[in-house]
Structures are given as C-alpha cells and as structure tokens.
Amino acid sequence: MKTKKLLAAVLLSMLTLPFTACDNESDPVNEELAIKSLVVLNANSEGITTLTTANIIPVMEATNPLTADEIEFLYALREDEKLARDVTTAFATLFPDSKPFERISLAESIHIAAIEKVLSYYEITYPALDAVGVFADSTRQSTYNELIARGTSLIEAYKVTAFLEEESISALSTVLADVENNNIELLVTHLLAASKNHLKAYVRQLASMQVIYEPVVLSAELYNSIITAPFAMGNQYQVHGQSGLMTNTRKRAQTQNGLSDGPKGEVNRYGECIQTTYGEAPGSTSGEGRVGKGYRGGR
C-alpha cells in the first residue's frame, strides 16, 4: 500500500511540471499578412484544452472542395467529440463535486463547434446534434451505454474517460497518416493534442486519489511519454487570405475566377455524404476505419 501511494505521489509530481510553449510554425503567406498569426489551441493549468473557434477559419488555407470521404470523416469526428462530451456531461451530473468533468465537457463542446466551423468553411450542410446520450449510429450508441454503465464510482468514471481519451489518441494518431487536406490535418493535430492533455488531466485526478492508472489502448512507452511531458500548448499559425473571407470558395476566388458561393456538399445524421461537388457520393467503403466511412468503428 505504501508503495502504491509513493508511486501515485511521483506520478502526480510529474503531471504538474511547468508548461513549455511549442515552437512557432513557419508558414509563409503574402507580405500583407506575414505579420499576422493566431493561436488555435489553449490549455489551462489543469490541462483542460479548448480550441479558439474564432481563429480557425482565418488560418485555413484555400484547398480543393471536400470529397465524400472527407465530409464523412469530419462528421464522424464530430460524433466522436459528442460521445466524449456526452459521457463527461453524464459523469458531471453523477459526480457534481468533480469539477474536471464539467470543465472537460465544456471543452468537448468547443471541439464540436470547431469541427462545425470547418464544415461551414467548406459550405457543407450537416444536421444538428442529437440530444445528449443519443446517437444515430448504433456503434456509438452502444459505446456510450457501455461507458456510462462502467462509471459506477468516481474512480471508475475517471478510468472510463481516461480510456476514452486513449482511444482518441490512438485513432487520431493513425488517421493523420491518411489525411491529405492541410486544414483537416491542422484540426486533427489540435484534437490529438487536446486528447493527450485530457488523458493527463484524468490520470492526475486518479493519482490524487492514490490510484495508478494502467493504460488499456496505448503502449506503455507512448503512455509514459504523454503523461511525463508538459501539457501541449498552441502554436502560432499564419493567417491565410484577406480579412473576412469566411469560406474556402472565397479564399480560392482570390486567385481563381468563376467560383460562386453555395452548398458544396451534404451529410445526413447517419454520417453518409449524400452530395458533394468534388467527386462522387457517398464515400468509398475503402475508407472504413480511416479518413472516410466507419472512422473509429462507426458507420
């Protein structure tokens, strides 16, 4: 028992190391905008990590419109953030004295808004969120029900949410290899950093309760590298395009003629792209589990 308490104390001390900011990324743009840069990711002293949604569209590049696979992936990503939000919301209600659940639930809501910003930037029509704890996709519905059932105590609830962040880290790390769109890559990179910070936040709570969390999904090496590192902080990103350009079409129109605003795609509540101006819909089944249909085991 004394050994476990000592290990917990050591772990807690590692998780409270001072922050160090990441190096700024170099991303040259035209001279008018070269001095303008924005931070997208923000983390507080507890590791609660949000994205500054107002800064997302300004740092987006002009790219091709989204393919059906990319539209379906972004929607699946939104549903996964909803899953994380809904689980932490439920635990915040069950354990009202545990403030991390309430705060991380709010952070997950901001992550959802960030993904919706990207969908709107590409002029994709998407449905509103379902109610808390409700998912059109049966796989995510089953996952939600199972995770809530496992959170029978505060310690178990922290373990459940840490496990969920482990899954996110694994999935987001894998999917980055398949992402070709620079704007989606930026979004996924920031959500990955947020998941690492939130995993550390949950592990720190468990350590304060003299509980050593054992990783379930991640390798011991990767897990240890995450929890012993400082919380991830946001890089500076160059602004792309003139001020006030809120869609990919308008940024592309700076260098291309004949482009017009209007819907460039649509996804239904089951995560299926039913229309896109760039390629065919729905997405290909070859994208299952990666960038397109079926990301993280969903449809």
PDB file of C-alpha atoms in Angstrom:
ATOM      1  CA  MET A   1       0.000   0.000   0.000  1.00  0.00           C
ATOM      2  CA  LYS A   2       2.844   2.373   0.859  1.00  0.00           C
ATOM      3  CA  THR A   3       4.493   1.577  -2.477  1.00  0.00           C
ATOM      4  CA  LYS A   4       1.307   2.481  -4.397  1.00  0.00           C
ATOM      5  CA  LYS A   5       0.989   5.748  -2.502  1.00  0.00           C
ATOM      6  CA  LEU A   6       4.604   6.590  -3.292  1.00  0.00           C
ATOM      7  CA  LEU A   7       4.075   5.811  -6.982  1.00  0.00           C
ATOM      8  CA  ALA A   8       0.963   7.969  -7.039  1.00  0.00           C
ATOM      9  CA  ALA A   9       2.847  10.870  -5.476  1.00  0.00           C
ATOM     10  CA  VAL A  10       5.657  10.567  -8.016  1.00  0.00           C
ATOM     11  CA  LEU A  11       3.158  10.431 -10.863  1.00  0.00           C
ATOM     12  CA  LEU A  12       1.294  13.462  -9.568  1.00  0.00           C
ATOM     13  CA  SER A  13       4.519  15.447  -9.368  1.00  0.00           C
ATOM     14  CA  MET A  14       5.386  14.552 -12.984  1.00  0.00           C
ATOM     15  CA  LEU A  15       1.953  15.664 -14.136  1.00  0.00           C
ATOM     16  CA  THR A  16       2.372  19.114 -12.596  1.00  0.00           C
ATOM     17  CA  LEU A  17       5.548  20.064 -14.452  1.00  0.00           C
ATOM     18  CA  PRO A  18       5.644  23.648 -15.783  1.00  0.00           C
ATOM     19  CA  PHE A  19       4.314  24.316 -19.253  1.00  0.00           C
ATOM     20  CA  THR A  20       6.633  24.954 -22.183  1.00  0.00           C
ATOM     21  CA  ALA A  21       5.280  26.505 -25.361  1.00  0.00           C
ATOM     22  CA  CYS A  22       5.811  24.781 -28.706  1.00  0.00           C
ATOM     23  CA  ASP A  23       7.979  26.405 -31.349  1.00  0.00           C
ATOM     24  CA  ASN A  24       6.109  28.570 -33.818  1.00  0.00           C
ATOM     25  CA  GLU A  25       5.492  27.010 -37.202  1.00  0.00           C
ATOM     26  CA  SER A  26       6.766  28.750 -40.326  1.00  0.00           C
ATOM     27  CA  ASP A  27       4.054  29.098 -42.972  1.00  0.00           C
ATOM     28  CA  PRO A  28       4.864  31.977 -45.348  1.00  0.00           C
ATOM     29  CA  VAL A  29       1.965  33.939 -46.841  1.00  0.00           C
ATOM     30  CA  ASN A  30       1.813  37.221 -48.743  1.00  0.00           C
ATOM     31  CA  GLU A  31       3.575  40.266 -47.322  1.00  0.00           C
ATOM     32  CA  GLU A  32       0.326  41.938 -46.234  1.00  0.00           C
ATOM     33  CA  LEU A  33      -0.473  39.032 -43.880  1.00  0.00           C
ATOM     34  CA  ALA A  34       3.035  37.907 -42.951  1.00  0.00           C
ATOM     35  CA  ILE A  35       2.917  39.659 -39.575  1.00  0.00           C
ATOM     36  CA  LYS A  36      -0.479  38.191 -38.673  1.00  0.00           C
ATOM     37  CA  SER A  37      -0.588  34.922 -36.753  1.00  0.00           C
ATOM     38  CA  LEU A  38      -3.101  33.307 -34.438  1.00  0.00           C
ATOM     39  CA  VAL A  39      -3.173  30.586 -31.785  1.00  0.00           C
ATOM     40  CA  VAL A  40      -5.853  27.900 -32.123  1.00  0.00           C
ATOM     41  CA  LEU A  41      -5.226  25.675 -29.090  1.00  0.00           C
ATOM     42  CA  ASN A  42      -5.292  26.778 -25.449  1.00  0.00           C
ATOM     43  CA  ALA A  43      -4.680  24.721 -22.302  1.00  0.00           C
ATOM     44  CA  ASN A  44      -5.041  25.817 -18.688  1.00  0.00           C
ATOM     45  CA  SER A  45      -3.086  24.656 -15.636  1.00  0.00           C
ATOM     46  CA  GLU A  46      -5.403  21.637 -15.204  1.00  0.00           C
ATOM     47  CA  GLY A  47      -4.887  20.502 -18.793  1.00  0.00           C
ATOM     48  CA  ILE A  48      -8.410  21.490 -19.862  1.00  0.00           C
ATOM     49  CA  THR A  49      -7.900  22.202 -23.555  1.00  0.00           C
ATOM     50  CA  THR A  50     -10.084  24.251 -25.867  1.00  0.00           C
ATOM     51  CA  LEU A  51      -9.811  25.490 -29.442  1.00  0.00           C
ATOM     52  CA  THR A  52     -10.343  29.177 -30.217  1.00  0.00           C
ATOM     53  CA  THR A  53     -13.091  28.793 -32.793  1.00  0.00           C
ATOM     54  CA  ALA A  54     -12.841  32.418 -33.956  1.00  0.00           C
ATOM     55  CA  ASN A  55      -9.258  31.745 -35.101  1.00  0.00           C
ATOM     56  CA  ILE A  56      -9.948  28.577 -37.085  1.00  0.00           C
ATOM     57  CA  ILE A  57     -11.250  29.965 -40.374  1.00  0.00           C
ATOM     58  CA  PRO A  58      -8.632  32.756 -40.646  1.00  0.00           C
ATOM     59  CA  VAL A  59      -5.784  30.195 -40.533  1.00  0.00           C
ATOM     60  CA  MET A  60      -7.458  27.852 -43.034  1.00  0.00           C
ATOM     61  CA  GLU A  61      -5.830  27.545 -46.449  1.00  0.00           C
ATOM     62  CA  ALA A  62      -7.639  27.618 -49.792  1.00  0.00           C
ATOM     63  CA  THR A  63      -7.911  23.991 -50.940  1.00  0.00           C
ATOM     64  CA  ASN A  64      -9.972  21.835 -53.257  1.00  0.00           C
ATOM     65  CA  PRO A  65     -13.555  21.241 -52.059  1.00  0.00           C
ATOM     66  CA  LEU A  66     -14.070  18.252 -49.784  1.00  0.00           C
ATOM     67  CA  THR A  67     -14.507  14.737 -51.112  1.00  0.00           C
ATOM     68  CA  ALA A  68     -17.271  12.490 -49.790  1.00  0.00           C
ATOM     69  CA  ASP A  69     -14.718  10.585 -47.687  1.00  0.00           C
ATOM     70  CA  GLU A  70     -13.501  13.818 -46.102  1.00  0.00           C
ATOM     71  CA  ILE A  71     -17.051  15.001 -45.403  1.00  0.00           C
ATOM     72  CA  GLU A  72     -17.961  11.676 -43.799  1.00  0.00           C
ATOM     73  CA  PHE A  73     -14.775  11.728 -41.742  1.00  0.00           C
ATOM     74  CA  LEU A  74     -15.427  15.213 -40.377  1.00  0.00           C
ATOM     75  CA  TYR A  75     -18.959  14.224 -39.440  1.00  0.00           C
ATOM     76  CA  ALA A  76     -17.706  11.042 -37.724  1.00  0.00           C
ATOM     77  CA  LEU A  77     -15.138  13.169 -35.909  1.00  0.00           C
ATOM     78  CA  ARG A  78     -17.905  15.448 -34.669  1.00  0.00           C
ATOM     79  CA  GLU A  79     -19.864  12.429 -33.411  1.00  0.00           C
ATOM     80  CA  ASP A  80     -16.809  11.175 -31.529  1.00  0.00           C
ATOM     81  CA  GLU A  81     -16.379  14.545 -29.846  1.00  0.00           C
ATOM     82  CA  LYS A  82     -20.090  14.398 -29.000  1.00  0.00           C
ATOM     83  CA  LEU A  83     -19.514  10.971 -27.448  1.00  0.00           C
ATOM     84  CA  ALA A  84     -16.738  12.405 -25.256  1.00  0.00           C
ATOM     85  CA  ARG A  85     -18.895  15.413 -24.359  1.00  0.00           C
ATOM     86  CA  ASP A  86     -21.952  13.321 -23.526  1.00  0.00           C
ATOM     87  CA  VAL A  87     -20.001  10.884 -21.333  1.00  0.00           C
ATOM     88  CA  THR A  88     -18.347  13.684 -19.355  1.00  0.00           C
ATOM     89  CA  THR A  89     -21.680  15.518 -19.117  1.00  0.00           C
ATOM     90  CA  ALA A  90     -23.306  12.414 -17.615  1.00  0.00           C
ATOM     91  CA  PHE A  91     -20.464  11.964 -15.124  1.00  0.00           C
ATOM     92  CA  ALA A  92     -20.587  15.665 -14.222  1.00  0.00           C
ATOM     93  CA  THR A  93     -24.215  15.095 -13.206  1.00  0.00           C
ATOM     94  CA  LEU A  94     -23.461  11.865 -11.322  1.00  0.00           C
ATOM     95  CA  PHE A  95     -20.454  13.360  -9.522  1.00  0.00           C
ATOM     96  CA  PRO A  96     -21.203  17.094  -9.151  1.00  0.00           C
ATOM     97  CA  ASP A  97     -18.251  17.679  -6.819  1.00  0.00           C
ATOM     98  CA  SER A  98     -15.830  16.608  -9.554  1.00  0.00           C
ATOM     99  CA  LYS A  99     -15.223  19.827 -11.472  1.00  0.00           C
ATOM    100  CA  PRO A 100     -12.935  18.295 -14.162  1.00  0.00           C
ATOM    101  CA  PHE A 101     -15.920  16.512 -15.735  1.00  0.00           C
ATOM    102  CA  GLU A 102     -17.888  19.737 -16.028  1.00  0.00           C
ATOM    103  CA  ARG A 103     -14.915  21.651 -17.421  1.00  0.00           C
ATOM    104  CA  ILE A 104     -13.865  18.988 -19.901  1.00  0.00           C
ATOM    105  CA  SER A 105     -17.468  18.587 -21.030  1.00  0.00           C
ATOM    106  CA  LEU A 106     -17.456  22.281 -21.923  1.00  0.00           C
ATOM    107  CA  ALA A 107     -14.125  21.849 -23.722  1.00  0.00           C
ATOM    108  CA  GLU A 108     -15.554  18.961 -25.761  1.00  0.00           C
ATOM    109  CA  SER A 109     -18.480  21.200 -26.747  1.00  0.00           C
ATOM    110  CA  ILE A 110     -15.963  23.702 -28.093  1.00  0.00           C
ATOM    111  CA  HIS A 111     -14.233  20.918 -30.034  1.00  0.00           C
ATOM    112  CA  ILE A 112     -17.588  20.111 -31.643  1.00  0.00           C
ATOM    113  CA  ALA A 113     -18.009  23.763 -32.576  1.00  0.00           C
ATOM    114  CA  ALA A 114     -14.520  23.771 -34.106  1.00  0.00           C
ATOM    115  CA  ILE A 115     -15.371  20.822 -36.364  1.00  0.00           C
ATOM    116  CA  GLU A 116     -18.602  22.529 -37.384  1.00  0.00           C
ATOM    117  CA  LYS A 117     -16.557  25.623 -38.255  1.00  0.00           C
ATOM    118  CA  VAL A 118     -14.546  23.541 -40.708  1.00  0.00           C
ATOM    119  CA  LEU A 119     -17.696  22.017 -42.224  1.00  0.00           C
ATOM    120  CA  SER A 120     -19.174  25.501 -42.616  1.00  0.00           C
ATOM    121  CA  TYR A 121     -15.925  26.809 -44.113  1.00  0.00           C
ATOM    122  CA  TYR A 122     -16.314  24.204 -46.870  1.00  0.00           C
ATOM    123  CA  GLU A 123     -20.042  25.021 -47.189  1.00  0.00           C
ATOM    124  CA  ILE A 124     -21.154  21.545 -46.143  1.00  0.00           C
ATOM    125  CA  THR A 125     -24.759  21.148 -44.979  1.00  0.00           C
ATOM    126  CA  TYR A 126     -24.938  18.988 -41.840  1.00  0.00           C
ATOM    127  CA  PRO A 127     -27.665  18.083 -39.318  1.00  0.00           C
ATOM    128  CA  ALA A 128     -27.921  19.458 -35.806  1.00  0.00           C
ATOM    129  CA  LEU A 129     -26.593  17.379 -32.928  1.00  0.00           C
ATOM    130  CA  ASP A 130     -28.869  14.740 -31.436  1.00  0.00           C
ATOM    131  CA  ALA A 131     -29.807  15.030 -27.776  1.00  0.00           C
ATOM    132  CA  VAL A 132     -27.223  14.207 -25.105  1.00  0.00           C
ATOM    133  CA  GLY A 133     -26.709  10.447 -24.962  1.00  0.00           C
ATOM    134  CA  VAL A 134     -28.447   9.841 -28.301  1.00  0.00           C
ATOM    135  CA  PHE A 135     -26.586   8.672 -31.431  1.00  0.00           C
ATOM    136  CA  ALA A 136     -27.956   7.741 -34.843  1.00  0.00           C
ATOM    137  CA  ASP A 137     -25.045   5.336 -35.246  1.00  0.00           C
ATOM    138  CA  SER A 138     -25.670   2.100 -33.327  1.00  0.00           C
ATOM    139  CA  THR A 139     -21.976   1.510 -32.620  1.00  0.00           C
ATOM    140  CA  ARG A 140     -21.527   4.834 -30.867  1.00  0.00           C
ATOM    141  CA  GLN A 141     -24.820   4.381 -29.036  1.00  0.00           C
ATOM    142  CA  SER A 142     -23.645   1.027 -27.679  1.00  0.00           C
ATOM    143  CA  THR A 143     -20.277   2.524 -26.710  1.00  0.00           C
ATOM    144  CA  TYR A 144     -21.954   5.365 -24.838  1.00  0.00           C
ATOM    145  CA  ASN A 145     -24.268   2.993 -22.950  1.00  0.00           C
ATOM    146  CA  GLU A 146     -21.373   0.714 -22.005  1.00  0.00           C
ATOM    147  CA  LEU A 147     -19.128   3.535 -20.783  1.00  0.00           C
ATOM    148  CA  ILE A 148     -21.853   5.068 -18.635  1.00  0.00           C
ATOM    149  CA  ALA A 149     -22.627   1.663 -17.119  1.00  0.00           C
ATOM    150  CA  ARG A 150     -18.960   1.242 -16.188  1.00  0.00           C
ATOM    151  CA  GLY A 151     -18.756   4.582 -14.344  1.00  0.00           C
ATOM    152  CA  THR A 152     -20.263   3.332 -11.100  1.00  0.00           C
ATOM    153  CA  SER A 153     -17.900   5.311  -8.856  1.00  0.00           C
ATOM    154  CA  LEU A 154     -15.798   8.438  -9.219  1.00  0.00           C
ATOM    155  CA  ILE A 155     -12.636   6.383  -9.649  1.00  0.00           C
ATOM    156  CA  GLU A 156     -14.247   4.188 -12.299  1.00  0.00           C
ATOM    157  CA  ALA A 157     -15.633   7.251 -14.078  1.00  0.00           C
ATOM    158  CA  TYR A 158     -12.142   8.737 -14.289  1.00  0.00           C
ATOM    159  CA  LYS A 159     -10.837   5.428 -15.620  1.00  0.00           C
ATOM    160  CA  VAL A 160     -13.611   5.331 -18.241  1.00  0.00           C
ATOM    161  CA  THR A 161     -12.858   8.836 -19.501  1.00  0.00           C
ATOM    162  CA  ALA A 162      -9.102   8.176 -19.489  1.00  0.00           C
ATOM    163  CA  PHE A 163      -9.766   5.055 -21.572  1.00  0.00           C
ATOM    164  CA  LEU A 164     -11.879   7.110 -23.998  1.00  0.00           C
ATOM    165  CA  GLU A 165      -9.029   9.604 -24.415  1.00  0.00           C
ATOM    166  CA  GLU A 166      -6.612   6.714 -25.001  1.00  0.00           C
ATOM    167  CA  GLU A 167      -8.850   5.531 -27.841  1.00  0.00           C
ATOM    168  CA  SER A 168      -8.942   9.028 -29.295  1.00  0.00           C
ATOM    169  CA  ILE A 169      -5.163   9.354 -29.176  1.00  0.00           C
ATOM    170  CA  SER A 170      -4.724   6.014 -30.925  1.00  0.00           C
ATOM    171  CA  ALA A 171      -7.330   6.721 -33.609  1.00  0.00           C
ATOM    172  CA  LEU A 172      -6.276  10.311 -34.317  1.00  0.00           C
ATOM    173  CA  SER A 173      -2.596   9.352 -34.491  1.00  0.00           C
ATOM    174  CA  THR A 174      -3.406   6.637 -37.023  1.00  0.00           C
ATOM    175  CA  VAL A 175      -5.711   8.743 -39.173  1.00  0.00           C
ATOM    176  CA  LEU A 176      -3.154  11.539 -39.541  1.00  0.00           C
ATOM    177  CA  ALA A 177      -1.188   9.317 -41.921  1.00  0.00           C
ATOM    178  CA  ASP A 178      -4.186   9.235 -44.291  1.00  0.00           C
ATOM    179  CA  VAL A 179      -5.136  12.918 -44.172  1.00  0.00           C
ATOM    180  CA  GLU A 180      -4.273  14.813 -47.357  1.00  0.00           C
ATOM    181  CA  ASN A 181      -6.165  18.071 -46.734  1.00  0.00           C
ATOM    182  CA  ASN A 182      -3.966  20.527 -44.801  1.00  0.00           C
ATOM    183  CA  ASN A 183      -6.918  22.095 -42.982  1.00  0.00           C
ATOM    184  CA  ILE A 184      -8.217  18.734 -41.779  1.00  0.00           C
ATOM    185  CA  GLU A 185      -4.674  17.852 -40.712  1.00  0.00           C
ATOM    186  CA  LEU A 186      -4.498  21.033 -38.632  1.00  0.00           C
ATOM    187  CA  LEU A 187      -7.839  20.218 -36.979  1.00  0.00           C
ATOM    188  CA  VAL A 188      -6.898  16.607 -36.218  1.00  0.00           C
ATOM    189  CA  THR A 189      -3.496  17.656 -34.853  1.00  0.00           C
ATOM    190  CA  HIS A 190      -5.154  20.008 -32.380  1.00  0.00           C
ATOM    191  CA  LEU A 191      -7.791  17.477 -31.316  1.00  0.00           C
ATOM    192  CA  LEU A 192      -4.984  14.956 -30.758  1.00  0.00           C
ATOM    193  CA  ALA A 193      -3.140  17.424 -28.531  1.00  0.00           C
ATOM    194  CA  ALA A 194      -6.357  18.061 -26.600  1.00  0.00           C
ATOM    195  CA  SER A 195      -6.886  14.325 -26.055  1.00  0.00           C
ATOM    196  CA  LYS A 196      -3.354  13.953 -24.708  1.00  0.00           C
ATOM    197  CA  ASN A 197      -3.900  16.842 -22.315  1.00  0.00           C
ATOM    198  CA  HIS A 198      -7.232  15.470 -21.138  1.00  0.00           C
ATOM    199  CA  LEU A 199      -5.746  11.999 -20.594  1.00  0.00           C
ATOM    200  CA  LYS A 200      -3.107  13.602 -18.384  1.00  0.00           C
ATOM    201  CA  ALA A 201      -5.807  15.563 -16.551  1.00  0.00           C
ATOM    202  CA  TYR A 202      -7.772  12.406 -15.737  1.00  0.00           C
ATOM    203  CA  VAL A 203      -4.653  10.493 -14.712  1.00  0.00           C
ATOM    204  CA  ARG A 204      -3.681  13.349 -12.431  1.00  0.00           C
ATOM    205  CA  GLN A 205      -7.095  13.166 -10.731  1.00  0.00           C
ATOM    206  CA  LEU A 206      -6.643   9.442 -10.182  1.00  0.00           C
ATOM    207  CA  ALA A 207      -3.123   9.979  -8.839  1.00  0.00           C
ATOM    208  CA  SER A 208      -4.502  12.488  -6.324  1.00  0.00           C
ATOM    209  CA  MET A 209      -6.769   9.660  -5.120  1.00  0.00           C
ATOM    210  CA  GLN A 210      -3.767   7.316  -4.765  1.00  0.00           C
ATOM    211  CA  VAL A 211      -4.791   5.339  -7.860  1.00  0.00           C
ATOM    212  CA  ILE A 212      -2.294   4.359 -10.531  1.00  0.00           C
ATOM    213  CA  TYR A 213      -3.941   4.282 -13.971  1.00  0.00           C
ATOM    214  CA  GLU A 214      -2.817   1.438 -16.221  1.00  0.00           C
ATOM    215  CA  PRO A 215      -3.094   2.149 -19.984  1.00  0.00           C
ATOM    216  CA  VAL A 216      -5.505  -0.084 -21.876  1.00  0.00           C
ATOM    217  CA  VAL A 217      -5.068   1.004 -25.510  1.00  0.00           C
ATOM    218  CA  LEU A 218      -1.705   2.750 -25.720  1.00  0.00           C
ATOM    219  CA  SER A 219       1.669   1.092 -25.332  1.00  0.00           C
ATOM    220  CA  ALA A 220       3.396   1.693 -22.009  1.00  0.00           C
ATOM    221  CA  GLU A 221       6.120   3.622 -23.824  1.00  0.00           C
ATOM    222  CA  LEU A 222       3.721   6.001 -25.591  1.00  0.00           C
ATOM    223  CA  TYR A 223       1.568   6.416 -22.490  1.00  0.00           C
ATOM    224  CA  ASN A 224       4.555   7.307 -20.314  1.00  0.00           C
ATOM    225  CA  SER A 225       5.842   9.768 -22.905  1.00  0.00           C
ATOM    226  CA  ILE A 226       2.467  11.548 -22.850  1.00  0.00           C
ATOM    227  CA  ILE A 227       1.947  11.789 -19.094  1.00  0.00           C
ATOM    228  CA  THR A 228       5.524  12.865 -18.334  1.00  0.00           C
ATOM    229  CA  ALA A 229       5.548  15.631 -20.969  1.00  0.00           C
ATOM    230  CA  PRO A 230       4.273  19.156 -20.270  1.00  0.00           C
ATOM    231  CA  PHE A 231       0.729  19.946 -21.359  1.00  0.00           C
ATOM    232  CA  ALA A 232       0.605  20.698 -25.080  1.00  0.00           C
ATOM    233  CA  MET A 233       0.220  24.386 -25.861  1.00  0.00           C
ATOM    234  CA  GLY A 234      -0.801  26.074 -29.105  1.00  0.00           C
ATOM    235  CA  ASN A 235       1.476  27.065 -31.970  1.00  0.00           C
ATOM    236  CA  GLN A 236       1.174  30.337 -33.848  1.00  0.00           C
ATOM    237  CA  TYR A 237      -0.395  29.915 -37.309  1.00  0.00           C
ATOM    238  CA  GLN A 238      -0.245  32.368 -40.178  1.00  0.00           C
ATOM    239  CA  VAL A 239      -3.488  33.921 -41.377  1.00  0.00           C
ATOM    240  CA  HIS A 240      -4.473  32.987 -44.935  1.00  0.00           C
ATOM    241  CA  GLY A 241      -6.438  35.273 -47.214  1.00  0.00           C
ATOM    242  CA  GLN A 242      -7.852  38.723 -46.697  1.00  0.00           C
ATOM    243  CA  SER A 243      -9.729  39.553 -43.518  1.00  0.00           C
ATOM    244  CA  GLY A 244     -13.365  38.496 -43.512  1.00  0.00           C
ATOM    245  CA  LEU A 245     -13.121  35.644 -46.025  1.00  0.00           C
ATOM    246  CA  MET A 246     -15.234  33.001 -44.271  1.00  0.00           C
ATOM    247  CA  THR A 247     -15.386  30.198 -46.848  1.00  0.00           C
ATOM    248  CA  ASN A 248     -12.981  28.113 -48.855  1.00  0.00           C
ATOM    249  CA  THR A 249     -14.711  29.334 -52.017  1.00  0.00           C
ATOM    250  CA  ARG A 250     -13.960  32.976 -51.219  1.00  0.00           C
ATOM    251  CA  LYS A 251     -10.327  32.261 -50.408  1.00  0.00           C
ATOM    252  CA  ARG A 252      -9.952  30.320 -53.652  1.00  0.00           C
ATOM    253  CA  ALA A 253     -11.619  33.185 -55.521  1.00  0.00           C
ATOM    254  CA  GLN A 254      -8.650  35.414 -54.706  1.00  0.00           C
ATOM    255  CA  THR A 255      -6.654  33.539 -57.337  1.00  0.00           C
ATOM    256  CA  GLN A 256      -9.351  31.782 -59.417  1.00  0.00           C
ATOM    257  CA  ASN A 257     -12.219  33.227 -61.446  1.00  0.00           C
ATOM    258  CA  GLY A 258     -15.725  31.852 -61.881  1.00  0.00           C
ATOM    259  CA  LEU A 259     -16.247  30.496 -58.362  1.00  0.00           C
ATOM    260  CA  SER A 260     -19.553  31.062 -56.581  1.00  0.00           C
ATOM    261  CA  ASP A 261     -20.820  30.652 -53.011  1.00  0.00           C
ATOM    262  CA  GLY A 262     -23.315  27.942 -52.186  1.00  0.00           C
ATOM    263  CA  PRO A 263     -23.561  24.402 -50.761  1.00  0.00           C
ATOM    264  CA  LYS A 264     -20.619  22.200 -51.734  1.00  0.00           C
ATOM    265  CA  GLY A 265     -21.832  19.034 -50.052  1.00  0.00           C
ATOM    266  CA  GLU A 266     -24.255  17.489 -47.572  1.00  0.00           C
ATOM    267  CA  VAL A 267     -24.105  14.768 -44.923  1.00  0.00           C
ATOM    268  CA  ASN A 268     -27.065  13.158 -43.157  1.00  0.00           C
ATOM    269  CA  ARG A 269     -27.397  12.237 -39.475  1.00  0.00           C
ATOM    270  CA  TYR A 270     -26.208   8.710 -40.211  1.00  0.00           C
ATOM    271  CA  GLY A 271     -22.860  10.071 -41.368  1.00  0.00           C
ATOM    272  CA  GLU A 272     -23.426   9.383 -45.052  1.00  0.00           C
ATOM    273  CA  CYS A 273     -22.431  12.038 -47.576  1.00  0.00           C
ATOM    274  CA  ILE A 274     -25.377  12.427 -49.930  1.00  0.00           C
ATOM    275  CA  GLN A 275     -23.919  15.149 -52.142  1.00  0.00           C
ATOM    276  CA  THR A 276     -20.560  16.753 -52.969  1.00  0.00           C
ATOM    277  CA  THR A 277     -19.346  18.995 -55.766  1.00  0.00           C
ATOM    278  CA  TYR A 278     -15.930  17.316 -55.753  1.00  0.00           C
ATOM    279  CA  GLY A 279     -16.183  13.674 -56.754  1.00  0.00           C
ATOM    280  CA  GLU A 280     -18.924  11.174 -56.086  1.00  0.00           C
ATOM    281  CA  ALA A 281     -21.106  10.464 -53.074  1.00  0.00           C
ATOM    282  CA  PRO A 282     -21.380   8.576 -50.806  1.00  0.00           C
ATOM    283  CA  GLY A 283     -17.832   7.899 -49.661  1.00  0.00           C
ATOM    284  CA  SER A 284     -15.959   4.774 -50.623  1.00  0.00           C
ATOM    285  CA  THR A 285     -16.052   1.715 -48.382  1.00  0.00           C
ATOM    286  CA  SER A 286     -12.259   1.531 -48.741  1.00  0.00           C
ATOM    287  CA  GLY A 287     -12.081   4.418 -46.270  1.00  0.00           C
ATOM    288  CA  GLU A 288     -13.566   2.369 -43.440  1.00  0.00           C
ATOM    289  CA  GLY A 289     -11.793   2.955 -40.141  1.00  0.00           C
ATOM    290  CA  ARG A 290      -9.583   5.691 -41.567  1.00  0.00           C
ATOM    291  CA  VAL A 291     -10.421   9.008 -43.215  1.00  0.00           C
ATOM    292  CA  GLY A 292     -13.828   8.149 -44.561  1.00  0.00           C
ATOM    293  CA  LYS A 293     -16.774   5.971 -43.697  1.00  0.00           C
ATOM    294  CA  GLY A 294     -16.539   3.973 -40.486  1.00  0.00           C
ATOM    295  CA  TYR A 295     -13.966   6.081 -38.627  1.00  0.00           C
ATOM    296  CA  ARG A 296     -13.494   4.541 -35.157  1.00  0.00           C
ATOM    297  CA  GLY A 297     -15.910   1.719 -35.793  1.00  0.00           C
ATOM    298  CA  GLY A 298     -18.966   3.766 -36.686  1.00  0.00           C
ATOM    299  CA  ARG A 299     -20.949   3.599 -39.925  1.00  0.00           C
TER     300      ARG A 299
END
